[in-house]
Coordinates of C-alpha atoms in Angstrom, one line a residue:
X1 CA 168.0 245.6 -8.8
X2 CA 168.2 249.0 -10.7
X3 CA 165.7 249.4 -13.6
X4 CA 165.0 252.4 -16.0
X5 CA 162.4 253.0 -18.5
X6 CA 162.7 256.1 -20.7
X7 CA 160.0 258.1 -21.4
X8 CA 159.4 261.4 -23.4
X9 CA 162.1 263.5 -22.3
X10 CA 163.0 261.5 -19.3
X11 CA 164.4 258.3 -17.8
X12 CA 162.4 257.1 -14.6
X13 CA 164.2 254.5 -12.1
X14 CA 163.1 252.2 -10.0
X15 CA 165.3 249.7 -7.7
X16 CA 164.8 247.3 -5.1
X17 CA 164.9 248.5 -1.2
X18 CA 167.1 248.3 1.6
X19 CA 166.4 246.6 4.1
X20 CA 168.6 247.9 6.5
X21 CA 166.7 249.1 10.0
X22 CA 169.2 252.5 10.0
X23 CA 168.4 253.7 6.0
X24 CA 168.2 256.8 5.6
X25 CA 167.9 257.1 1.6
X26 CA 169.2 256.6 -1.5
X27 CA 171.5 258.8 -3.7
X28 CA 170.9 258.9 -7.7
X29 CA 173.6 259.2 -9.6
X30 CA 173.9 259.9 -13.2
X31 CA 176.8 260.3 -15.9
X32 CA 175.9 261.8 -19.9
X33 CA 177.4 260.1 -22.5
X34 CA 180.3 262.9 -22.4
X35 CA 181.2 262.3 -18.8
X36 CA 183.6 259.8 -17.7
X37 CA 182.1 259.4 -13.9
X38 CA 178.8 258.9 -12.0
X39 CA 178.2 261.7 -9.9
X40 CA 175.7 262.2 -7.7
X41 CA 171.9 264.5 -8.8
X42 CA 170.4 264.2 -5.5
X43 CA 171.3 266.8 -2.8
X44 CA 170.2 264.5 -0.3
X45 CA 169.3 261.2 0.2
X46 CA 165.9 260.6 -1.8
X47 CA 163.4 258.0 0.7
X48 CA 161.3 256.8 -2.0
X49 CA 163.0 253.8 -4.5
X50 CA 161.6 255.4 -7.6
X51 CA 163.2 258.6 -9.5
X52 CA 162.2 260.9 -12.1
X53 CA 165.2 262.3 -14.0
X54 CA 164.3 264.8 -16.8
X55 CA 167.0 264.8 -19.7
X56 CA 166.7 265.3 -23.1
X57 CA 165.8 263.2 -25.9
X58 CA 168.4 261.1 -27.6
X59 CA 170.5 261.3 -24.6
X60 CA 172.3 258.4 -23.3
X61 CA 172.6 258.3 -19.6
X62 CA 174.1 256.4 -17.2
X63 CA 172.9 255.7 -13.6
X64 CA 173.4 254.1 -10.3
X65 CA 172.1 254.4 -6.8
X66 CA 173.6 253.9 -3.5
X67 CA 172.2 253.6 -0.1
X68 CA 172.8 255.7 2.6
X69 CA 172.7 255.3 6.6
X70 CA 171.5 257.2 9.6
X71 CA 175.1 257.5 10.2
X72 CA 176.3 258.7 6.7
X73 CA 177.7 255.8 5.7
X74 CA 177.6 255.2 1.4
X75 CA 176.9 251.5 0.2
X76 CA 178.7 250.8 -2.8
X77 CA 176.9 251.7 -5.8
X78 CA 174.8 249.2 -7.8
X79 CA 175.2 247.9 -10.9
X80 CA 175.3 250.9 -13.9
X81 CA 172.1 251.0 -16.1
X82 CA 172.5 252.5 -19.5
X83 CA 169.0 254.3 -20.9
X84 CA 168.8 256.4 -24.0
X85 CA 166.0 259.2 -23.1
X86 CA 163.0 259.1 -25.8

C-alpha cells in the first residue's frame, strides 16, 4: 500500500505498516527516470511510514519500500510507484 503525492519540488510517500512484532523500519528506495534500478535513499531503516524526498521539478521518480527486521532481514519490496515531482 505505497502512495505518493508530489508536491513543489518533492514527492512525499506514505504506505501502510508492518505489523510484524520484530520491525525495525522501513528502507525507501528510489530510481530517476535515467536509472535502470531501485536503490536504496535511506542509510538506515526510517520508523515512521511517511517520507519526504526532495527532487526536482519535472522529475519522474520511481519508488518502493521494504521492511526491515530486528534481525536484518529485507522484505521483498512493494509494488513500484511512479510520481512526476511538481
Amino acid at each position: 500500500g505505497l502512495n505518493t503525492v508530489s508536491a513543489d519540488g518533492a514527492v512525499n510517500l506514505i504506505w501502510d505498516p508492518n505489523r510484524e512484532a520484530d520491525l525495525a523500519g522501513y528502507l525507501v528506495l528510489r530510481a530517476l527516470a535515467v536509472e535502470p534500478d531501485l536503490a536504496p535513499i535511506t542509510p538506515s531503516p526510517v520508523q515512521e511510514t511517511t517520507f519526504r524526498d526532495m527532487v526536482p521539478a519535472g522529475t519522474r521518480v520511481t519508488y518502493a519500500v521494504q521492511a526491515v527486521d530486528t534481525a536484518g532481514n529485507i522484505s521483498p519490496m512493494s509494488t513500484p510507484v511512479v510520481e512526476t515531482a511538481r
